[in-house]
Amino acid sequence: MTRFWRWFWSLALLVPLAVFVVWGIWDNAKLFFITLLNGLTLASLYFIVASGFTLVFGLMRNVNLAHGSLYLLGGYVGYFVAEKTGYFALALAAGFLVAALVGLLMQVSIFRFMQGEDLRQTMVTIGLSIVIADLMLWSIGATVHQMSAPDFLSGPLRGIPLIVAYSKYRMALLPLGIVIGVLLWLFLNRTRVGMMIRAGVDDRAMLAATGVNVNLVFAVTFAIGAGLAGFGGVIGAVELSMVPGEDVRLLLASLIVVIVGGMGSVVGAAVGAIILGVAETYGLAYAPTYSVVFTFVILAMVLAFRPRGILGAAA
Amino acid sequence: MSAADWRGAMNAGVGRLAMGKLVPARGNQGQSTISKPAEQENRGLSLISGIRLRHVVVLAFLLAFPVYASPFLTFQIGAQSLALGLIALSLTFLGGYGGMVSLAQMTVAGIAGYSVAIFGAAGSSDAAISLGWPWWLAVAVAIVIATLCAAFIGWLSVRTEGIYTIMITLTVGVAFYYLCLQNYSVFNGFQGFQRMQAPTLLGINWRDPVPFYYLVLFWSLAGYGFVRYLIRAPFGIALQGIRDNPRRMNALGFNVTAHRIAAYAVAGVIAAVGGVLLVWYNGLITPNSVGTSWLINLLIIAVLGGMRHPIGPFIGAIVFVLLQTFAIDLIDRERFNLVIGTVFLAIVLFSPDGLLGLWAALKSRVTSGSKFPTPTGGIK
């Protein structure tokens, strides 16, 4: 693309956006900033769930379409643990562990035997997601399960300029998302296992040739990726709610996040999550019946100009 | 190899396809699957000689089906299987011969169905949205719109390759579902459109079970014949070449992207026709008709039957509809997803080529007596 067209498209994109921002602040500043915060906190949840998805995809080329089911599973487990014990932290740990365990089981018992068969693996995850979703519907039912926030995070946070008050729990999601992102970055960039995972993303065969037990690395990655879905599920059980159908919603969000951000990249997942979260909440606030269209337009534009996603590497 | 040998080999290849045998359509070596189009007269000859006893038997069975089956069987099992099979055929064409597994084919069918509802006449409650055009105009417009949408979806998804296709098409499909669900001004939200009926023409009410069955049968046969023809036409051969090795085809001067988008458009036509028929079958269209479960059900139907032959989706659809109607009596009406999910898992895990692959493996085991079934490419 020539320089002119790059400028042209940047302006075509940025000018309407800037006009909207100015109009939004002038029209109703409180609504605008609350929507922004809602978008960022939703992005935080999307990032946590999608980073697990992108991690698994980046290393194993396995499009885990059962990721949404793992999210829902984690949420239900968290809900019941919190109900029994009363500790939110315990619920988070349980959600992570159960989902990680299921993910590990999937990798060890099925995907290990069909390495390199991308499409077949994906179809297996589709089958698994149908079965898992129906088993959960059978055992738990279709009623809405909504978890309450832990005591120290319940209620609103007051005294914020302009928007006056905002839910403490949702506010806490922002730093949580950042902390998890940083931890994930440190894990991938500063530890030995992380180094192996990154090497595996670049070249699986070469990693195996250097004597690394690739199956072990795969299993660990799959467990972490699935665990992040379960962890996100517990968070989502408070922020949203747990009901059959949410699995599809989060799966769609994860897919869009990684397609927009770039597949296999954790930073890309963060960028994609912010774009999706903000676009979705603004869509819902300002044009409720067409909010999906915005998301779709973003997806189409990214695919048109950067088919591998904003931060995706060339194949 | 001399020129005569070469021509003989080519003709043999065409004949082999025409016999309706399972050729290794997804072999690892591209050479085995690509058969060059033969001269016109040879093709015509092999078309006639390709008709075998089993084709006649199956056709006779299908034509006579309403005579000995009850209207319930004719309509619920026969017509529904054929309509679903026709839509799944578009997926088989894309996936089996183009190497692009699209989960948005039900979306294309749904777009056609919604268009018929919006432009044509739906029940009284939705009259405010429906434009009330005559049915033939609405159907024509619906098929054109759905085909354009299919080409657009193709244009989006062929920008990336392989496994990305399934992600992008799933995203498009689910996004369309949410659009239908949330939008009331065009798609009438959660309710969708009710009471849509096949028209009365030539004094026949095509909504009645038997005429409707023959209507669906006609279009299914047309779709099947069309795909059978297309996969032997130069376009289909080029498409299979692109499936097996896009870079080589590109080097040979074929426009890979254009062929792929054209394949999406062709599959879109098939899916659109199937979508219109399915809407007439159901009598309604709601967001659930294009929801995730139906996007995936279509993949299940295609994979269940086998993606290596255009008859696969119809076999898959029959099994699917039979399971939906009868097998759930064994467990619980509510647990259909569990049954179909387990069946799908079993097929993907143990016979990636579906029931056709299972049949081929069984046959080769019986006829050759060998311990090993013929190597199958499988879905990669």
CSV table of C-alpha atoms in Angstrom, one decimal, chain A:
chain,number,residue,atom,x,y,z
A,1,MET,CA,0.0,0.0,0.0
A,2,THR,CA,1.3,3.3,-0.9
A,3,ARG,CA,1.9,6.1,1.6
A,4,PHE,CA,-1.1,8.0,0.3
A,5,TRP,CA,-3.5,5.2,0.9
A,6,ARG,CA,-2.2,4.5,4.3
A,7,TRP,CA,-2.8,8.1,5.3
A,8,PHE,CA,-6.2,8.0,3.5
A,9,TRP,CA,-7.4,4.9,5.4
A,10,SER,CA,-6.0,6.1,8.7
A,11,LEU,CA,-7.8,9.4,8.4
A,12,ALA,CA,-11.0,7.6,7.2
A,13,LEU,CA,-10.9,5.6,10.4
A,14,LEU,CA,-9.7,8.1,12.9
A,15,VAL,CA,-11.7,11.2,11.9
A,16,PRO,CA,-15.1,9.6,12.5
A,17,LEU,CA,-13.8,8.1,15.7
A,18,ALA,CA,-12.5,11.5,16.9
A,19,VAL,CA,-15.8,13.1,15.9
A,20,PHE,CA,-17.7,10.5,17.9
A,21,VAL,CA,-15.4,10.9,21.0
A,22,VAL,CA,-15.9,14.7,20.9
A,23,TRP,CA,-19.6,14.4,20.4
A,24,GLY,CA,-19.9,11.7,23.1
A,25,ILE,CA,-18.1,13.8,25.7
A,26,TRP,CA,-20.0,17.0,24.8
A,27,ASP,CA,-23.4,15.2,24.7
A,28,ASN,CA,-23.1,13.2,28.0
A,29,ALA,CA,-19.7,13.0,29.5
A,30,LYS,CA,-20.8,10.8,32.4
A,31,LEU,CA,-22.3,8.2,30.1
A,32,PHE,CA,-19.3,8.3,27.8
A,33,PHE,CA,-16.7,7.7,30.6
A,34,ILE,CA,-18.8,5.0,32.4
A,35,THR,CA,-19.1,3.3,29.0
A,36,LEU,CA,-15.4,3.5,28.6
A,37,LEU,CA,-14.8,2.0,32.0
A,38,ASN,CA,-17.3,-0.7,31.3
A,39,GLY,CA,-15.6,-1.4,28.0
A,40,LEU,CA,-12.1,-1.7,29.6
A,41,THR,CA,-13.3,-3.9,32.4
A,42,LEU,CA,-15.1,-6.2,29.9
A,43,ALA,CA,-11.9,-6.1,27.9
A,44,SER,CA,-10.0,-7.3,31.0
A,45,LEU,CA,-12.3,-10.4,31.2
A,46,TYR,CA,-12.0,-11.0,27.4
A,47,PHE,CA,-8.2,-10.8,27.7
A,48,ILE,CA,-8.0,-13.3,30.5
A,49,VAL,CA,-10.1,-15.8,28.5
A,50,ALA,CA,-8.7,-15.1,25.1
A,51,SER,CA,-5.0,-15.2,26.2
A,52,GLY,CA,-5.5,-18.9,27.1
A,53,PHE,CA,-7.1,-19.5,23.7
A,54,THR,CA,-4.3,-17.7,21.9
A,55,LEU,CA,-1.6,-19.5,23.9
A,56,VAL,CA,-2.9,-22.9,22.9
A,57,PHE,CA,-3.4,-21.9,19.3
A,58,GLY,CA,0.0,-20.3,19.0
A,59,LEU,CA,1.9,-23.4,20.2
A,60,MET,CA,-0.2,-26.3,19.0
A,61,ARG,CA,-2.2,-24.8,16.1
A,62,ASN,CA,-5.2,-26.3,18.0
A,63,VAL,CA,-8.2,-24.1,17.7
A,64,ASN,CA,-9.9,-25.1,20.9
A,65,LEU,CA,-13.5,-24.5,20.2
A,66,ALA,CA,-14.3,-26.1,23.6
A,67,HIS,CA,-12.7,-23.0,25.2
A,68,GLY,CA,-16.1,-21.5,25.9
A,69,SER,CA,-17.3,-24.7,27.6
A,70,LEU,CA,-14.2,-24.6,29.8
A,71,TYR,CA,-15.1,-21.0,30.7
A,72,LEU,CA,-18.6,-22.0,31.7
A,73,LEU,CA,-17.3,-25.1,33.6
A,74,GLY,CA,-14.9,-22.9,35.5
A,75,GLY,CA,-17.7,-20.5,36.3
A,76,TYR,CA,-20.0,-23.2,37.7
A,77,VAL,CA,-17.2,-24.7,39.7
A,78,GLY,CA,-16.3,-21.4,41.1
A,79,TYR,CA,-20.0,-20.7,42.0
A,80,PHE,CA,-20.4,-23.9,43.9
A,81,VAL,CA,-17.1,-23.6,45.7
A,82,ALA,CA,-17.9,-20.1,46.7
A,83,GLU,CA,-21.3,-21.1,47.9
A,84,LYS,CA,-19.9,-24.0,50.0
A,85,THR,CA,-16.8,-22.3,51.5
A,86,GLY,CA,-17.5,-18.6,51.2
A,87,TYR,CA,-14.0,-17.8,50.0
A,88,PHE,CA,-13.7,-16.0,46.6
A,89,ALA,CA,-10.0,-16.8,46.3
A,90,LEU,CA,-10.8,-20.5,46.8
A,91,ALA,CA,-13.4,-20.3,44.0
A,92,LEU,CA,-10.8,-18.7,41.7
A,93,ALA,CA,-8.3,-21.4,42.4
A,94,ALA,CA,-10.9,-24.2,42.0
A,95,GLY,CA,-12.2,-22.7,38.7
A,96,PHE,CA,-8.6,-22.5,37.4
A,97,LEU,CA,-7.6,-26.0,38.6
A,98,VAL,CA,-10.7,-27.9,37.4
A,99,ALA,CA,-10.6,-26.3,33.9
A,100,ALA,CA,-6.8,-26.9,33.7
A,101,LEU,CA,-7.4,-30.5,34.7
A,102,VAL,CA,-10.0,-31.1,32.0
A,103,GLY,CA,-7.8,-29.4,29.5
A,104,LEU,CA,-4.9,-31.6,30.5
A,105,LEU,CA,-7.0,-34.6,30.2
A,106,MET,CA,-8.1,-33.5,26.7
A,107,GLN,CA,-4.5,-33.0,25.6
A,108,VAL,CA,-3.1,-36.2,27.1
A,109,SER,CA,-5.9,-38.5,26.1
A,110,ILE,CA,-6.9,-37.2,22.6
A,111,PHE,CA,-4.9,-34.4,21.0
A,112,ARG,CA,-1.5,-36.0,21.6
A,113,PHE,CA,-2.5,-38.7,19.1
A,114,MET,CA,-3.5,-36.4,16.3
A,115,GLN,CA,-0.7,-33.9,16.2
A,116,GLY,CA,-0.5,-31.9,13.0
A,117,GLU,CA,-4.1,-32.7,12.0
A,118,ASP,CA,-5.4,-29.2,12.6
A,119,LEU,CA,-8.9,-29.6,11.3
A,120,ARG,CA,-9.5,-33.0,12.9
A,121,GLN,CA,-8.4,-31.6,16.3
A,122,THR,CA,-10.8,-28.6,15.8
A,123,MET,CA,-13.6,-31.0,15.0
A,124,VAL,CA,-12.9,-33.0,18.1
A,125,THR,CA,-13.1,-29.8,20.2
A,126,ILE,CA,-16.4,-29.0,18.6
A,127,GLY,CA,-17.7,-32.5,19.5
A,128,LEU,CA,-16.4,-32.1,23.0
A,129,SER,CA,-18.0,-28.7,23.4
A,130,ILE,CA,-21.4,-30.1,22.5
A,131,VAL,CA,-21.0,-33.0,24.9
A,132,ILE,CA,-19.6,-30.8,27.8
A,133,ALA,CA,-22.3,-28.2,27.3
A,134,ASP,CA,-25.1,-30.7,27.3
A,135,LEU,CA,-23.7,-32.5,30.4
A,136,MET,CA,-23.6,-29.2,32.2
A,137,LEU,CA,-27.1,-28.4,31.1
A,138,TRP,CA,-28.2,-31.8,32.3
A,139,SER,CA,-26.6,-31.7,35.7
A,140,ILE,CA,-26.9,-28.0,36.5
A,141,GLY,CA,-29.9,-26.9,34.6
A,142,ALA,CA,-30.6,-23.8,32.6
A,143,THR,CA,-31.2,-21.4,35.5
A,144,VAL,CA,-29.0,-18.3,35.8
A,145,HIS,CA,-26.2,-18.7,38.4
A,146,GLN,CA,-24.9,-15.3,39.5
A,147,MET,CA,-22.1,-15.1,42.1
A,148,SER,CA,-21.9,-12.2,44.5
A,149,ALA,CA,-18.6,-10.3,44.7
A,150,PRO,CA,-16.4,-10.9,47.8
A,151,ASP,CA,-17.2,-8.6,50.7
A,152,PHE,CA,-14.2,-6.2,50.3
A,153,LEU,CA,-15.1,-5.7,46.7
A,154,SER,CA,-18.9,-5.4,46.9
A,155,GLY,CA,-20.6,-2.1,46.7
A,156,PRO,CA,-19.6,1.0,44.7
A,157,LEU,CA,-16.4,3.0,44.8
A,158,ARG,CA,-17.4,6.6,45.5
A,159,GLY,CA,-15.7,9.9,44.9
A,160,ILE,CA,-14.5,9.5,41.4
A,161,PRO,CA,-14.6,12.8,39.5
A,162,LEU,CA,-17.2,13.0,36.7
A,163,ILE,CA,-18.7,9.5,37.0
A,164,VAL,CA,-19.2,9.8,40.8
A,165,ALA,CA,-19.4,6.1,41.7
A,166,TYR,CA,-18.4,2.8,40.1
A,167,SER,CA,-18.7,-0.8,41.1
A,168,LYS,CA,-15.6,-1.8,43.2
A,169,TYR,CA,-15.5,-5.3,41.7
A,170,ARG,CA,-15.5,-4.1,38.1
A,171,MET,CA,-12.9,-1.5,38.9
A,172,ALA,CA,-10.7,-4.3,40.5
A,173,LEU,CA,-10.9,-6.2,37.2
A,174,LEU,CA,-8.7,-3.6,35.5
A,175,PRO,CA,-5.6,-4.1,37.7
A,176,LEU,CA,-6.4,-7.9,37.7
A,177,GLY,CA,-6.2,-8.0,33.9
A,178,ILE,CA,-3.0,-6.1,33.9
A,179,VAL,CA,-1.5,-8.3,36.6
A,180,ILE,CA,-2.4,-11.4,34.7
A,181,GLY,CA,-1.0,-10.0,31.5
A,182,VAL,CA,2.2,-9.1,33.2
A,183,LEU,CA,2.5,-12.4,34.9
A,184,LEU,CA,1.9,-14.2,31.6
A,185,TRP,CA,4.4,-12.0,29.9
A,186,LEU,CA,7.0,-12.8,32.6
A,187,PHE,CA,6.2,-16.5,32.5
A,188,LEU,CA,6.7,-16.5,28.7
A,189,ASN,CA,9.7,-14.3,28.5
A,190,ARG,CA,11.6,-14.9,31.7
A,191,THR,CA,11.2,-18.6,32.6
A,192,ARG,CA,12.6,-21.7,31.1
A,193,VAL,CA,9.2,-23.2,30.3
A,194,GLY,CA,8.1,-20.0,28.7
A,195,MET,CA,11.2,-20.0,26.6
A,196,MET,CA,10.3,-23.5,25.4
A,197,ILE,CA,6.8,-22.5,24.6
A,198,ARG,CA,8.0,-19.5,22.6
A,199,ALA,CA,10.5,-21.7,20.8
A,200,GLY,CA,7.7,-24.1,20.1
A,201,VAL,CA,5.5,-21.4,18.7
A,202,ASP,CA,8.2,-20.5,16.2
A,203,ASP,CA,9.3,-24.1,15.3
A,204,ARG,CA,7.9,-27.2,16.9
A,205,ALA,CA,10.1,-29.7,15.1
A,206,MET,CA,13.3,-27.8,15.9
A,207,LEU,CA,12.3,-27.6,19.6
A,208,ALA,CA,11.8,-31.4,19.7
A,209,ALA,CA,15.1,-31.9,18.0
A,210,THR,CA,16.9,-30.0,20.7
A,211,GLY,CA,15.9,-32.7,23.2
A,212,VAL,CA,12.9,-30.9,24.8
A,213,ASN,CA,10.0,-33.2,25.8
A,214,VAL,CA,7.5,-31.5,23.5
A,215,ASN,CA,4.6,-33.5,24.8
A,216,LEU,CA,5.2,-32.2,28.3
A,217,VAL,CA,5.4,-28.6,27.1
A,218,PHE,CA,2.2,-29.1,25.1
A,219,ALA,CA,0.5,-30.5,28.1
A,220,VAL,CA,1.6,-27.7,30.4
A,221,THR,CA,0.5,-25.1,27.8
A,222,PHE,CA,-2.9,-26.7,27.3
A,223,ALA,CA,-3.4,-26.9,31.0
A,224,ILE,CA,-2.6,-23.2,31.5
A,225,GLY,CA,-4.7,-22.2,28.5
A,226,ALA,CA,-7.7,-24.1,29.8
A,227,GLY,CA,-7.1,-22.9,33.3
A,228,LEU,CA,-7.2,-19.3,32.2
A,229,ALA,CA,-10.6,-20.0,30.6
A,230,GLY,CA,-11.8,-21.5,34.0
A,231,PHE,CA,-10.3,-18.5,35.9
A,232,GLY,CA,-12.1,-16.1,33.5
A,233,GLY,CA,-15.3,-18.1,34.2
A,234,VAL,CA,-15.1,-17.5,37.9
A,235,ILE,CA,-14.6,-13.8,37.2
A,236,GLY,CA,-17.4,-13.8,34.7
A,237,ALA,CA,-19.7,-15.5,37.1
A,238,VAL,CA,-19.7,-12.3,39.1
A,239,GLU,CA,-19.4,-9.7,36.3
A,240,LEU,CA,-21.8,-11.3,33.9
A,241,SER,CA,-23.7,-14.5,34.9
A,242,MET,CA,-23.5,-18.2,34.2
A,243,VAL,CA,-26.1,-19.6,32.0
A,244,PRO,CA,-26.0,-22.0,29.0
A,245,GLY,CA,-25.2,-19.9,26.0
A,246,GLU,CA,-22.6,-17.8,27.7
A,247,ASP,CA,-20.0,-20.4,26.5
A,248,VAL,CA,-20.8,-19.4,22.9
A,249,ARG,CA,-20.6,-15.8,23.7
A,250,LEU,CA,-17.2,-16.0,25.3
A,251,LEU,CA,-16.0,-18.4,22.5
A,252,LEU,CA,-17.1,-15.7,19.9
A,253,ALA,CA,-15.3,-13.1,22.0
A,254,SER,CA,-12.1,-15.2,22.1
A,255,LEU,CA,-12.2,-15.8,18.4
A,256,ILE,CA,-12.7,-12.2,17.5
A,257,VAL,CA,-10.0,-11.1,20.0
A,258,VAL,CA,-7.4,-13.4,18.6
A,259,ILE,CA,-8.4,-12.8,14.9
A,260,VAL,CA,-8.2,-9.0,15.5
A,261,GLY,CA,-5.2,-9.0,17.7
A,262,GLY,CA,-3.1,-11.7,15.9
A,263,MET,CA,-3.1,-15.3,16.7
A,264,GLY,CA,-0.6,-16.7,19.1
A,265,SER,CA,0.4,-13.4,20.5
A,266,VAL,CA,-0.4,-12.5,24.1
A,267,VAL,CA,0.1,-8.8,23.5
A,268,GLY,CA,-2.1,-9.1,20.4
A,269,ALA,CA,-4.8,-10.6,22.7
A,270,ALA,CA,-4.6,-7.6,25.0
A,271,VAL,CA,-5.0,-5.2,22.0
A,272,GLY,CA,-7.8,-7.2,20.5
A,273,ALA,CA,-9.6,-7.5,23.9
A,274,ILE,CA,-9.5,-3.7,24.4
A,275,ILE,CA,-10.8,-3.1,20.9
A,276,LEU,CA,-13.6,-5.6,21.2
A,277,GLY,CA,-14.5,-4.8,24.8
A,278,VAL,CA,-14.7,-1.0,24.1
A,279,ALA,CA,-16.5,-1.4,20.7
A,280,GLU,CA,-19.0,-3.8,22.2
A,281,THR,CA,-20.0,-1.6,25.2
A,282,TYR,CA,-20.1,1.6,23.1
A,283,GLY,CA,-22.3,-0.2,20.6
A,284,LEU,CA,-24.6,-1.4,23.3
A,285,ALA,CA,-24.8,2.0,24.9
A,286,TYR,CA,-25.3,4.1,21.8
A,287,ALA,CA,-26.9,1.8,19.1
A,288,PRO,CA,-28.2,-1.3,21.0
A,289,THR,CA,-29.7,-3.2,18.1
A,290,TYR,CA,-26.7,-2.9,15.8
A,291,SER,CA,-23.9,-3.4,18.3
A,292,VAL,CA,-22.8,-6.7,16.7
A,293,VAL,CA,-22.5,-4.8,13.4
A,294,PHE,CA,-19.7,-2.7,14.8
A,295,THR,CA,-17.8,-5.7,16.0
A,296,PHE,CA,-18.2,-7.3,12.7
A,297,VAL,CA,-17.1,-4.2,10.8
A,298,ILE,CA,-13.9,-4.1,12.9
A,299,LEU,CA,-13.3,-7.8,12.2
A,300,ALA,CA,-13.8,-7.3,8.4
A,301,MET,CA,-11.6,-4.3,8.3
A,302,VAL,CA,-8.8,-6.0,10.2
A,303,LEU,CA,-9.0,-9.0,7.9
A,304,ALA,CA,-9.1,-6.8,4.8
A,305,PHE,CA,-5.9,-4.9,5.7
A,306,ARG,CA,-4.0,-7.2,8.1
A,307,PRO,CA,-5.2,-10.8,7.4
A,308,ARG,CA,-3.0,-12.1,10.2
A,309,GLY,CA,-4.3,-9.7,12.8
A,310,ILE,CA,-2.9,-6.4,14.1
A,311,LEU,CA,0.1,-8.0,15.8
A,312,GLY,CA,0.1,-11.3,14.0
A,313,ALA,CA,3.3,-12.4,12.4
A,314,ALA,CA,3.4,-13.4,8.8
A,315,ALA,CA,3.1,-17.1,8.3
